[in-house]
Amino acid sequence: MLLSGVVPSNTTLLPTSSLIRAAPLRYRHVPAGGAITVPVLRRSAMTIQAREGAPVLDIEPQPLKLLDRRTKLKIAVIGFGNFGQFLARTFAAQGHEILAYSRTDYSDTARSLGAAFFDNQHDLCEQHPDVVLLSTSILSAEAVLRSLPIQRLRRSTLFVDVLSVKEFPRNLFLQLLPPDFDILCTHPMFGPESGKHGWAGLPFVYDKVRIGDSDDRVERCRAFLEIFEREGCRTVEMSCAEHDETAAEIQFLTHTIGRVLAKLDLKSTPINTKGYETLLNLVQNTCSDSYELYNGLFIYNKNSTELIEKLDDALDTMKKELFERLHGIFRKQLFESSGRRANEA
Amino acid sequence: MLLSGVVPSNTTLLPTSSLIRAAPLRYRHVPAGGAITVPVLRRSAMTIQAREGAPVLDIEPQPLKLLDRRTKLKIAVIGFGNFGQFLARTFAAQGHEILAYSRTDYSDTARSLGAAFFDNQHDLCEQHPDVVLLSTSILSAEAVLRSLPIQRLRRSTLFVDVLSVKEFPRNLFLQLLPPDFDILCTHPMFGPESGKHGWAGLPFVYDKVRIGDSDDRVERCRAFLEIFEREGCRTVEMSCAEHDETAAEIQFLTHTIGRVLAKLDLKSTPINTKGYETLLNLVQNTCSDSYELYNGLFIYNKNSTELIEKLDDALDTMKKELFERLHGIFRKQLFESSGRRANEA
């Protein structure tokens, strides 16, 4: 059984692995009541749109039967900051309906994406989104989730997070959400900088923490994951614990090297080598992310402490090796010259 | 006045800045006596060579008058290891005569480059090379230079080094070579790995430490530097002291980060980010150079000690910042909960 109201009953679904990119649908705001709204375009409207100034695609327009097969979701983006807006832009381009919430007034940005902006969480929850996407900073995630009037949502809502650590939001969701709610923990391992030319080949990790058995719940989760598959992401299913262990090396270490080097205030010179330019780029890329993110990676990933200690130990060992060799050479000269003096005497 | 015997008298010289790439001349061994030998090809021989299986070039063959204008040098490569062979390959391809010396028997490699191999330094010096190129490791440079029977060389020989530190060989040359000898300290800031697809755009630093005023000495130095300009290197004239100060950051820091990360035994994972792959590449590239080179960069560059201490301090500061924030959050929870208990009591 499909999620009622989400997919027109006369269509079938694309396989999850399909990467066929659909022509972006122009967003049409349909006032939402309790029911899930589906912005479906008729064949004639679609044809006209594709010929009259729609964005140029690198593939031929697909026959409508393929386009129609897609599940359209109503996605509430809680935390409509830099990263939330970055994700919402692609969600909207794929034809999903976006409800944006932030304490900061981003109503203009929301409008430019065809998204509805809410400054009141109760109003937003009463729109009954299919998916509530938590895209706050790691540090504020708990406070924001606790403030959300989840009693106004439908009991079958799918909660998704996109935080850069995974065990922490997983435990938060399991602790604070009633058992009726579905939970999908995800980590798109890219951002506005690394993903500015598209998401193809970029890693996307997910863990289906709690997805109900019914077809509609399975289908809703699949439809959300398909957003990233359609963009060509390298999707990887991995437990939250395994993610955090692996990501400590991948993310926290990379950010630490970048931020430690930033403290050295490195300059570009006329004799930069390729390796050195790698370091300069690393500083620039890691420091373009917020310090809050870096702090969150440390505080909310228990593997980070061990990793930074290992890094410190490795640097100490390297220093010892270098200085011992230097002192060895010095002592050799010292004893050789005193030996010469002894022989000459 | 041009260096007698080096340039045919009926030719003029290319401007130093010219980057026109000449067709490689096939090496012809001319038994050398006291005079400098110049492997000059006649127009007819050149034309035939270019049509019969010479390496394919990306530009049209130049008219012979351009090719003939080049100064051919007889270059002795002292230390015919990995880096010496790498340089000699291009020297030979540009038509220079190569005399190779190494304690290890590299006669086969030398033959494949059209170079003459010597296992006796006296024999080599009696060939009266125009240029003696020191391309040993930094650690063995002094011992090799001291062992060289320089009294068998012509008094006007040009000594060049290609070590990755510059003040040390500069002082070594000034201390051990008689004042008749010319001294050019250089650092091609690339190697067999970064320069495997050509040298275009790669940095080449030089310092004319001591070049005699006469036209032939000036011209010989120019002809040597032109080898790197012809390949498209980014040539930068810089004092040895300035090089060492700048290169400590550029080279020693890059190598230190690579070698410290190597100690963490990083693994490639299914969720590598671009930043993390940068780190993995850095480890691979720095560790493909010898540990001797890394050690030399530390021991023979006095700026390295300060830099590794700055790196250590930066990591310590970063750790303190992270742990203070973590402890701050912990204490806040501690005092808040004890405050709650006090209120409840």
XYZ file of C-alpha atoms in Angstrom:
690
model
C 0.000 0.000 0.000
C 1.260 3.452 -0.855
C 1.133 6.485 1.413
C -2.397 7.685 0.749
C -2.562 11.011 -0.988
C 1.164 11.209 -1.631
C 1.287 9.323 -4.910
C -1.442 9.519 -7.548
C -3.060 6.094 -7.561
C -2.630 5.603 -11.303
C 1.169 5.718 -11.146
C 3.840 3.221 -10.215
C 7.073 3.997 -8.409
C 10.564 4.318 -9.794
C 13.048 1.823 -8.387
C 15.116 3.345 -5.564
C 18.315 2.997 -7.492
C 17.070 5.035 -10.425
C 19.158 8.146 -11.001
C 17.028 9.549 -13.825
C 16.919 13.283 -13.247
C 13.482 14.757 -13.700
C 12.934 18.249 -15.081
C 12.504 20.590 -12.096
C 8.849 21.352 -11.493
C 7.944 24.947 -10.856
C 6.678 25.217 -7.305
C 2.938 25.824 -6.980
C 1.707 26.687 -3.545
C -1.414 24.696 -2.717
C -2.915 25.862 0.591
C -2.541 22.851 2.834
C -5.218 21.707 5.215
C -4.935 18.492 7.149
C -4.441 16.515 3.946
C -1.129 16.090 2.189
C -0.967 18.243 -0.924
C 0.650 16.999 -4.093
C 1.669 19.565 -6.731
C 1.006 17.424 -9.798
C 1.466 18.974 -13.220
C -0.701 17.911 -16.120
C 0.978 16.719 -19.298
C 0.049 19.853 -21.265
C 1.338 22.248 -18.594
C 4.553 20.266 -18.348
C 5.199 20.395 -22.068
C 4.724 24.155 -22.204
C 6.955 24.683 -19.186
C 9.788 22.659 -20.631
C 9.752 24.708 -23.827
C 9.354 28.135 -22.267
C 12.485 28.984 -20.360
C 12.769 26.068 -17.972
C 16.362 25.488 -16.784
C 18.464 23.782 -19.432
C 19.093 20.127 -18.575
C 21.896 17.929 -19.770
C 19.504 15.155 -20.772
C 16.441 15.004 -22.956
C 13.113 15.592 -21.180
C 11.734 12.292 -19.925
C 8.279 11.043 -20.948
C 5.626 12.222 -18.474
C 4.882 8.733 -17.196
C 8.338 8.698 -15.603
C 7.940 12.158 -14.084
C 4.552 11.373 -12.633
C 5.819 8.335 -10.815
C 7.650 10.411 -8.205
C 6.433 10.790 -4.651
C 6.083 14.444 -3.687
C 6.738 15.162 -0.013
C 5.762 18.064 2.211
C 8.999 18.751 4.071
C 9.257 21.034 7.109
C 12.790 22.410 7.412
C 13.394 23.264 11.087
C 16.469 25.477 11.194
C 16.365 27.342 7.906
C 19.950 28.618 8.101
C 22.759 28.277 5.590
C 22.655 24.472 5.371
C 18.867 24.183 5.614
C 18.445 26.629 2.727
C 21.092 24.783 0.709
C 19.184 21.488 1.056
C 15.749 23.101 0.582
C 16.843 24.573 -2.767
C 17.311 21.075 -4.196
C 14.208 19.674 -2.481
C 12.153 22.468 -4.084
C 13.814 21.996 -7.473
C 12.737 18.335 -7.339
C 9.154 19.492 -6.806
C 8.752 18.852 -3.095
C 6.773 21.289 -0.958
C 8.887 23.160 1.575
C 7.753 24.651 4.898
C 10.589 26.631 6.462
C 10.981 27.563 10.123
C 13.660 29.717 11.712
C 13.865 32.166 14.615
C 15.601 34.502 12.138
C 13.309 36.027 9.508
C 14.252 34.252 6.266
C 10.864 34.849 4.625
C 12.445 36.497 1.546
C 14.840 33.589 1.022
C 11.960 31.139 1.500
C 9.849 32.998 -1.052
C 12.697 32.887 -3.600
C 12.706 29.081 -3.274
C 8.922 28.844 -3.500
C 8.871 27.759 0.144
C 6.379 28.845 2.789
C 8.045 30.564 5.758
C 6.821 30.145 9.337
C 7.937 32.083 12.393
C 5.518 30.116 14.569
C 6.163 26.415 15.201
C 2.501 25.732 16.025
C 1.367 27.094 12.659
C 3.967 24.983 10.911
C 3.071 21.760 12.731
C -0.603 22.286 11.949
C 0.322 22.032 8.253
C 1.021 18.333 8.902
C 4.274 17.905 6.989
C 5.191 14.365 5.889
C 8.767 14.947 6.963
C 10.203 17.137 9.726
C 13.841 17.818 8.880
C 15.999 19.024 11.759
C 18.854 21.114 10.317
C 19.907 23.217 13.282
C 23.466 23.388 14.602
C 24.484 20.380 16.692
C 24.726 22.590 19.781
C 21.127 23.868 19.541
C 19.475 20.638 18.318
C 18.180 19.513 21.705
C 16.682 22.889 22.660
C 14.966 23.255 19.276
C 13.539 19.717 19.356
C 12.263 20.197 22.909
C 10.529 23.435 21.889
C 8.692 21.836 18.938
C 4.927 21.267 19.603
C 5.048 17.719 18.270
C 1.539 17.074 19.577
C 0.231 19.170 16.643
C 1.873 16.864 14.082
C 0.248 13.739 12.718
C 1.388 10.769 14.776
C 2.984 9.086 11.776
C 5.362 11.945 10.934
C 8.881 11.049 9.723
C 11.637 12.856 11.634
C 14.931 13.273 9.810
C 18.108 14.977 10.978
C 21.104 16.088 8.921
C 23.568 16.751 11.751
C 27.261 15.960 11.317
C 27.233 13.588 14.299
C 24.744 10.748 14.437
C 24.563 8.969 17.804
C 23.576 12.165 19.576
C 20.487 13.037 17.429
C 19.562 9.326 17.297
C 19.407 9.176 21.103
C 17.652 12.553 21.219
C 14.939 11.392 18.792
C 14.454 8.055 20.579
C 14.208 9.850 23.909
C 11.942 12.766 22.935
C 9.690 11.441 20.138
C 6.671 9.214 20.821
C 6.972 5.692 19.346
C 4.449 6.524 16.576
C 6.982 8.757 14.836
C 9.419 7.396 12.265
C 13.109 8.246 12.631
C 15.705 8.515 9.880
C 19.163 9.783 10.807
C 21.146 11.108 7.850
C 24.354 12.956 7.145
C 24.856 14.647 3.789
C 28.682 14.871 3.981
C 28.914 18.043 1.949
C 27.780 21.622 2.134
C 27.178 24.819 0.178
C 30.903 24.957 -0.700
C 31.729 21.368 -1.695
C 28.253 20.851 -3.198
C 27.928 24.092 -5.125
C 28.434 22.416 -8.505
C 25.964 19.620 -7.756
C 25.890 16.652 -5.407
C 27.019 13.943 -7.812
C 29.489 11.544 -6.206
C 29.278 13.185 -2.767
C 28.723 10.884 0.226
C 25.333 10.682 1.953
C 25.079 8.439 5.024
C 21.799 7.240 6.527
C 20.515 4.964 9.256
C 16.853 3.856 9.288
C 16.631 4.088 13.075
C 12.870 3.404 13.267
C 10.678 3.089 10.182
C 7.240 1.477 10.593
C 6.513 -1.703 8.652
C 3.539 -0.406 6.682
C 4.029 0.245 2.960
C 3.251 3.951 3.247
C 5.920 4.492 5.890
C 8.492 2.460 3.961
C 7.593 4.390 0.802
C 7.861 7.806 2.500
C 11.337 6.979 3.780
C 12.330 5.699 0.342
C 11.005 8.859 -1.301
C 13.089 11.046 0.994
C 16.276 9.024 0.370
C 15.538 9.165 -3.349
C 16.053 12.940 -3.279
C 19.765 12.336 -2.712
C 19.972 9.374 -5.071
C 18.460 11.440 -7.872
C 21.206 14.045 -7.433
C 23.812 11.319 -7.802
C 24.988 11.182 -4.180
C 27.054 8.202 -3.062
C 24.477 6.913 -0.538
C 25.803 4.646 2.226
C 23.646 2.883 4.843
C 25.588 2.776 8.115
C 24.692 2.611 11.798
C 24.928 5.894 13.722
C 27.662 4.412 15.937
C 29.721 3.292 12.948
C 29.227 6.699 11.324
C 30.560 8.531 14.362
C 33.570 6.280 14.633
C 34.433 6.695 10.954
C 33.486 10.385 10.727
C 35.743 11.275 13.658
C 38.690 10.535 11.398
C 37.127 11.864 8.246
C 35.525 15.054 9.488
C 36.913 15.990 12.870
C 40.520 15.233 11.893
C 40.244 17.176 8.617
C 38.694 20.154 10.428
C 41.291 19.980 13.210
C 44.224 20.018 10.768
C 42.618 22.924 8.896
C 41.956 24.939 12.061
C 45.355 24.223 13.632
C 47.060 25.346 10.411
C 44.853 28.459 10.396
C 46.488 29.427 13.706
C 49.884 29.482 11.920
C 48.591 32.233 9.627
C 50.104 30.639 6.483
C 50.797 32.906 3.524
C 50.701 32.217 -0.177
C 54.222 32.697 -1.618
C 55.776 32.824 -5.108
C 57.205 29.334 -4.523
C 54.115 27.399 -3.376
C 54.348 23.692 -4.060
C 51.299 21.619 -4.923
C 51.376 20.030 -1.452
C 51.475 23.436 0.240
C 48.554 24.689 -1.865
C 46.667 21.632 -0.636
C 47.226 22.883 2.924
C 46.133 26.440 2.039
C 42.928 25.087 0.455
C 42.287 22.923 3.503
C 42.523 25.971 5.790
C 40.141 27.918 3.580
C 37.577 25.117 3.247
C 37.466 24.051 6.900
C 37.389 27.619 8.224
C 34.512 28.543 5.888
C 32.374 26.216 8.042
C 31.265 27.668 11.382
C 33.304 27.240 14.541
C 30.052 25.974 16.099
C 30.106 23.027 13.695
C 33.704 22.225 14.607
C 32.854 22.477 18.291
C 29.841 20.237 17.787
C 31.964 17.603 16.021
C 34.176 17.497 19.106
C 31.617 17.710 21.891
C 29.005 15.375 20.433
C 31.282 12.697 18.983
C 32.835 10.652 21.759
C 35.510 9.363 19.332
C 36.930 12.870 18.842
C 38.767 13.005 22.165
C 40.728 9.837 21.411
C 41.514 11.106 17.932
C 42.889 14.482 19.007
C 45.027 12.724 21.629
C 46.346 10.349 18.966
C 47.178 13.337 16.748
C 48.996 15.023 19.626
C 50.937 11.826 20.394
C 51.892 11.426 16.722
C 53.265 14.979 16.610
C 55.189 14.390 19.860
C 56.677 11.163 18.513
C 57.675 12.901 15.289
C 59.328 15.729 17.243
C 61.242 13.261 19.404
C 62.487 11.379 16.331
C 63.678 14.598 14.680
C 65.395 16.016 17.759
C 67.045 12.725 18.698
C 68.588 12.484 15.228
C 69.756 16.110 15.443
C 71.277 15.583 18.889
C 72.862 12.335 17.691
C 74.698 14.209 14.945
C 75.743 16.923 17.396
C 77.087 14.400 19.930
C 78.948 12.474 17.215
C 80.739 15.693 16.186
C 81.383 16.531 19.835
C 82.961 13.169 20.682
C 84.821 12.895 17.385
C 86.432 16.295 17.860
C 87.306 15.541 21.497
C 88.714 12.206 20.275
C 90.859 14.064 17.724
C 92.096 16.427 20.429
C 92.956 13.452 22.656
C 94.918 11.793 19.839
C 96.720 15.025 18.996
C 97.694 15.568 22.638
C 82.136 37.167 -25.611
C 80.600 33.725 -25.545
C 81.985 30.686 -23.767
C 84.537 29.490 -26.302
C 83.696 26.159 -27.845
C 80.250 25.939 -26.243
C 78.272 27.814 -28.871
C 78.985 27.597 -32.580
C 80.295 31.018 -33.545
C 77.772 31.482 -36.371
C 74.756 31.395 -34.058
C 73.128 33.891 -31.727
C 71.471 33.094 -28.422
C 67.816 32.767 -27.602
C 66.530 35.283 -25.064
C 66.425 33.805 -21.566
C 62.688 34.160 -21.351
C 62.048 32.088 -24.450
C 60.001 28.974 -23.724
C 60.180 27.518 -27.223
C 60.612 23.779 -26.777
C 63.209 22.286 -29.066
C 62.937 18.784 -30.469
C 65.069 16.471 -28.282
C 68.415 15.761 -29.885
C 69.583 12.184 -29.894
C 72.654 11.889 -27.679
C 75.942 11.295 -29.536
C 78.921 10.419 -27.402
C 81.954 12.444 -28.480
C 85.076 11.306 -26.610
C 86.014 14.331 -24.535
C 89.517 15.527 -24.071
C 90.362 18.756 -22.297
C 88.074 20.716 -24.635
C 84.352 21.111 -24.201
C 82.461 18.919 -26.665
C 79.330 20.151 -28.335
C 76.989 17.569 -29.876
C 75.763 19.706 -32.795
C 73.465 18.106 -35.339
C 73.498 19.178 -38.966
C 70.288 20.369 -40.590
C 69.897 17.198 -42.642
C 70.383 14.893 -39.650
C 67.879 16.923 -37.641
C 65.216 16.736 -40.308
C 65.554 12.992 -40.684
C 65.448 12.466 -36.928
C 62.256 14.453 -36.535
C 60.521 12.332 -39.167
C 61.809 8.934 -38.104
C 60.285 8.077 -34.771
C 61.396 11.021 -32.637
C 59.071 11.621 -29.652
C 55.845 13.345 -30.721
C 55.816 17.015 -29.693
C 52.837 19.217 -29.130
C 54.266 21.946 -31.353
C 55.577 22.044 -34.910
C 59.335 21.480 -35.330
C 61.158 24.813 -35.145
C 63.430 25.992 -37.950
C 67.018 24.900 -37.403
C 68.286 28.435 -36.854
C 66.347 28.511 -33.565
C 67.598 25.105 -32.445
C 71.210 25.900 -33.223
C 71.183 28.976 -31.047
C 71.154 26.939 -27.839
C 74.167 26.523 -25.609
C 74.931 22.864 -25.021
C 76.466 22.099 -21.639
C 78.492 19.174 -20.403
C 76.871 18.474 -17.029
C 78.337 16.152 -14.392
C 75.587 14.788 -12.154
C 77.176 13.884 -8.794
C 74.662 11.675 -6.981
C 72.869 9.849 -9.767
C 70.020 8.598 -7.579
C 66.284 8.981 -8.051
C 66.289 12.786 -8.249
C 69.548 13.069 -10.199
C 68.232 10.648 -12.836
C 64.935 12.528 -12.981
C 66.741 15.812 -13.753
C 69.280 14.193 -16.103
C 66.474 12.785 -18.249
C 65.313 16.293 -19.133
C 68.864 17.657 -19.476
C 69.612 14.876 -21.989
C 66.311 15.414 -23.817
C 67.322 19.058 -24.288
C 70.577 17.897 -25.908
C 73.032 18.467 -23.078
C 75.850 16.003 -22.465
C 75.508 14.106 -19.181
C 78.311 12.560 -17.107
C 76.824 10.592 -14.228
C 78.575 9.584 -10.987
C 77.251 7.411 -8.190
C 78.697 4.921 -5.711
C 75.833 2.636 -6.780
C 76.212 1.135 -10.264
C 73.619 2.963 -12.383
C 75.473 2.367 -15.667
C 72.401 0.769 -17.309
C 70.169 3.697 -16.353
C 72.836 6.120 -17.565
C 73.096 4.296 -20.890
C 69.329 4.450 -21.367
C 69.546 8.256 -21.063
C 72.527 8.476 -23.400
C 74.652 9.513 -20.424
C 78.198 8.385 -19.659
C 78.474 6.630 -16.280
C 81.531 6.989 -14.038
C 82.351 5.018 -10.898
C 85.580 6.938 -10.460
C 85.455 10.615 -9.539
C 88.926 11.303 -10.938
C 87.938 9.976 -14.364
C 84.823 12.127 -14.301
C 86.622 15.322 -13.270
C 89.231 14.797 -16.013
C 86.372 15.105 -18.538
C 86.200 18.800 -17.570
C 82.440 19.254 -17.285
C 81.088 22.822 -17.646
C 78.742 22.225 -14.737
C 79.094 20.020 -11.673
C 75.609 19.356 -10.303
C 75.455 18.117 -6.711
C 72.261 16.064 -6.316
C 73.059 13.913 -3.289
C 70.871 13.729 -0.195
C 71.252 16.710 2.134
C 72.783 14.465 4.791
C 75.588 13.172 2.547
C 76.287 16.421 0.637
C 79.294 17.490 2.695
C 81.025 14.089 2.618
C 80.520 13.767 -1.163
C 81.775 17.300 -1.865
C 84.841 16.777 0.329
C 85.648 13.535 -1.525
C 85.510 15.159 -4.993
C 88.999 15.715 -6.561
C 88.190 19.285 -7.572
C 91.845 19.916 -8.472
C 91.207 17.850 -11.651
C 88.428 20.183 -12.810
C 89.028 23.319 -14.838
C 89.298 26.264 -12.461
C 86.278 28.006 -13.996
C 83.820 25.154 -13.367
C 80.246 26.088 -12.372
C 79.030 24.267 -9.243
C 75.271 23.885 -8.867
C 73.307 22.191 -6.124
C 69.653 21.106 -6.138
C 69.223 20.405 -2.413
C 65.948 21.218 -0.668
C 67.671 23.535 1.805
C 69.830 26.379 0.527
C 71.918 28.107 3.213
C 73.702 24.875 4.084
C 75.025 24.035 0.561
C 75.748 27.749 -0.049
C 78.038 27.846 3.003
C 79.515 24.448 2.072
C 80.391 25.631 -1.460
C 81.837 28.946 -0.229
C 83.916 27.108 2.355
C 85.203 24.189 0.251
C 85.483 25.540 -3.315
C 88.363 27.760 -4.454
C 87.334 31.316 -5.461
C 87.829 30.508 -9.188
C 84.737 28.291 -9.213
C 81.279 29.711 -9.939
C 78.433 28.864 -7.544
C 74.727 28.656 -8.337
C 72.384 27.388 -5.621
C 69.051 26.106 -6.950
C 65.993 24.267 -5.724
C 63.655 22.628 -8.213
C 60.616 22.406 -5.886
C 59.246 19.256 -7.466
C 60.261 15.688 -7.985
C 59.604 12.526 -9.978
C 56.051 12.398 -8.572
C 54.822 16.015 -8.914
C 56.840 16.553 -12.101
C 55.976 13.321 -13.889
C 53.671 15.054 -16.374
C 56.164 17.831 -17.153
C 57.593 20.758 -15.228
C 55.317 23.517 -16.551
C 54.210 25.891 -13.798
C 56.324 24.189 -11.098
C 58.497 26.449 -8.923
C 62.267 26.616 -9.432
C 64.242 28.831 -7.010
C 67.805 29.984 -7.619
C 70.455 32.211 -6.090
C 73.498 33.313 -8.131
C 75.829 33.034 -5.144
C 79.027 33.691 -7.107
C 79.114 34.049 -10.901
C 82.180 35.618 -12.500
C 81.717 38.838 -14.497
C 83.054 37.550 -17.821
C 80.556 36.949 -20.619
C 81.294 33.231 -20.848
C 80.582 32.671 -17.145
C 77.387 34.739 -17.280
C 76.310 32.857 -20.393
C 77.038 29.425 -18.879
C 74.885 30.240 -15.840
C 72.113 31.573 -18.099
C 72.249 28.425 -20.239
C 71.817 26.237 -17.164
C 68.859 28.270 -15.851
C 67.355 28.189 -19.341
C 66.930 24.404 -19.029
C 64.201 25.015 -16.448
C 62.722 28.018 -18.242
C 62.362 25.966 -21.432
C 60.326 23.373 -19.529
C 57.985 26.131 -18.335
C 59.077 26.195 -14.670
C 58.029 29.171 -12.554
C 61.611 30.425 -11.920
C 62.088 32.649 -8.866
C 65.371 34.363 -7.923
C 65.628 34.423 -4.124
C 68.476 34.543 -1.600
C 69.324 31.234 0.089
C 68.334 32.697 3.476
C 64.942 33.855 2.208
C 64.401 30.475 0.544
C 65.020 28.600 3.787
C 62.698 30.861 5.748
C 59.893 30.480 3.193
C 60.508 26.810 2.436
C 60.300 25.881 6.121
C 56.583 26.657 5.953
C 56.080 25.370 2.447
C 58.073 22.163 2.531
C 58.837 21.187 6.089
C 55.326 21.953 7.340
C 53.677 20.058 4.461
C 55.953 17.064 5.043
C 55.394 17.197 8.813
C 51.607 17.177 8.460
C 51.844 14.300 5.966
C 54.173 12.257 8.178
C 52.268 12.923 11.411
C 49.034 11.844 9.696
C 50.839 8.738 8.404
C 51.367 7.724 12.041
C 47.551 7.675 12.501
C 47.312 4.960 9.838
C 44.300 6.581 8.126
C 42.056 4.346 6.056
C 40.059 5.085 2.937
C 36.345 4.599 3.752
C 33.099 4.501 1.747
C 32.260 7.976 3.090
C 35.446 9.913 2.299
C 34.855 13.633 1.921
C 36.888 15.743 -0.497
C 38.779 17.283 2.438
C 39.655 13.854 3.836
C 40.869 12.653 0.445
C 43.133 15.700 0.426
C 44.683 14.399 3.660
C 45.060 10.870 2.268
C 46.811 12.253 -0.829
C 49.077 14.385 1.339
C 50.154 11.308 3.314
C 50.863 9.396 0.126
C 52.811 12.194 -1.563
C 54.972 13.217 1.395
C 55.752 9.634 2.397
C 56.786 8.733 -1.157
C 59.793 11.021 -0.574
C 62.577 9.516 1.540
C 62.687 9.909 5.301
C 66.259 11.138 4.749
C 64.877 14.131 2.831
C 62.424 14.933 5.639
C 65.221 14.621 8.182
C 67.438 16.869 6.078
C 64.710 19.516 5.867
C 64.624 19.583 9.661
C 68.319 19.316 10.507
C 69.664 21.679 7.835
C 66.980 24.376 7.965
C 67.288 26.384 11.149
C 63.706 27.706 10.677
C 62.224 24.216 11.047
C 62.588 24.042 14.821
C 60.565 27.215 15.358
C 57.931 25.984 12.913
C 57.393 22.582 14.539
C 57.123 24.309 17.935
C 54.522 26.722 16.516
C 52.577 23.758 15.123
C 52.705 22.025 18.502
C 51.547 25.206 20.276
C 48.686 25.663 17.800
C 47.476 22.098 18.436
C 47.737 22.634 22.218
C 45.751 25.882 21.996
C 43.098 24.173 19.882
C 42.841 21.310 22.392
C 42.486 23.745 25.292
C 39.721 25.637 23.490
C 37.815 22.443 22.758
C 38.149 20.972 26.259
C 37.316 24.245 28.012
C 34.092 24.494 26.027
C 33.263 20.858 26.814
C 33.976 21.340 30.515
C 31.996 24.582 30.461
C 28.919 22.707 29.233
C 29.480 19.947 31.792
C 29.817 22.441 34.678
C 26.739 24.350 33.529
C 24.708 21.117 33.675
C 26.277 20.244 37.020
C 25.458 23.575 38.659
C 22.053 23.844 37.026
C 21.043 20.409 38.268
C 22.425 21.103 41.751
C 20.554 24.429 41.608
C 17.374 22.536 40.719
C 17.947 20.101 43.569
C 18.483 23.037 45.944
C 15.234 24.640 44.786
C 13.378 21.353 45.068
C 14.712 20.736 48.553
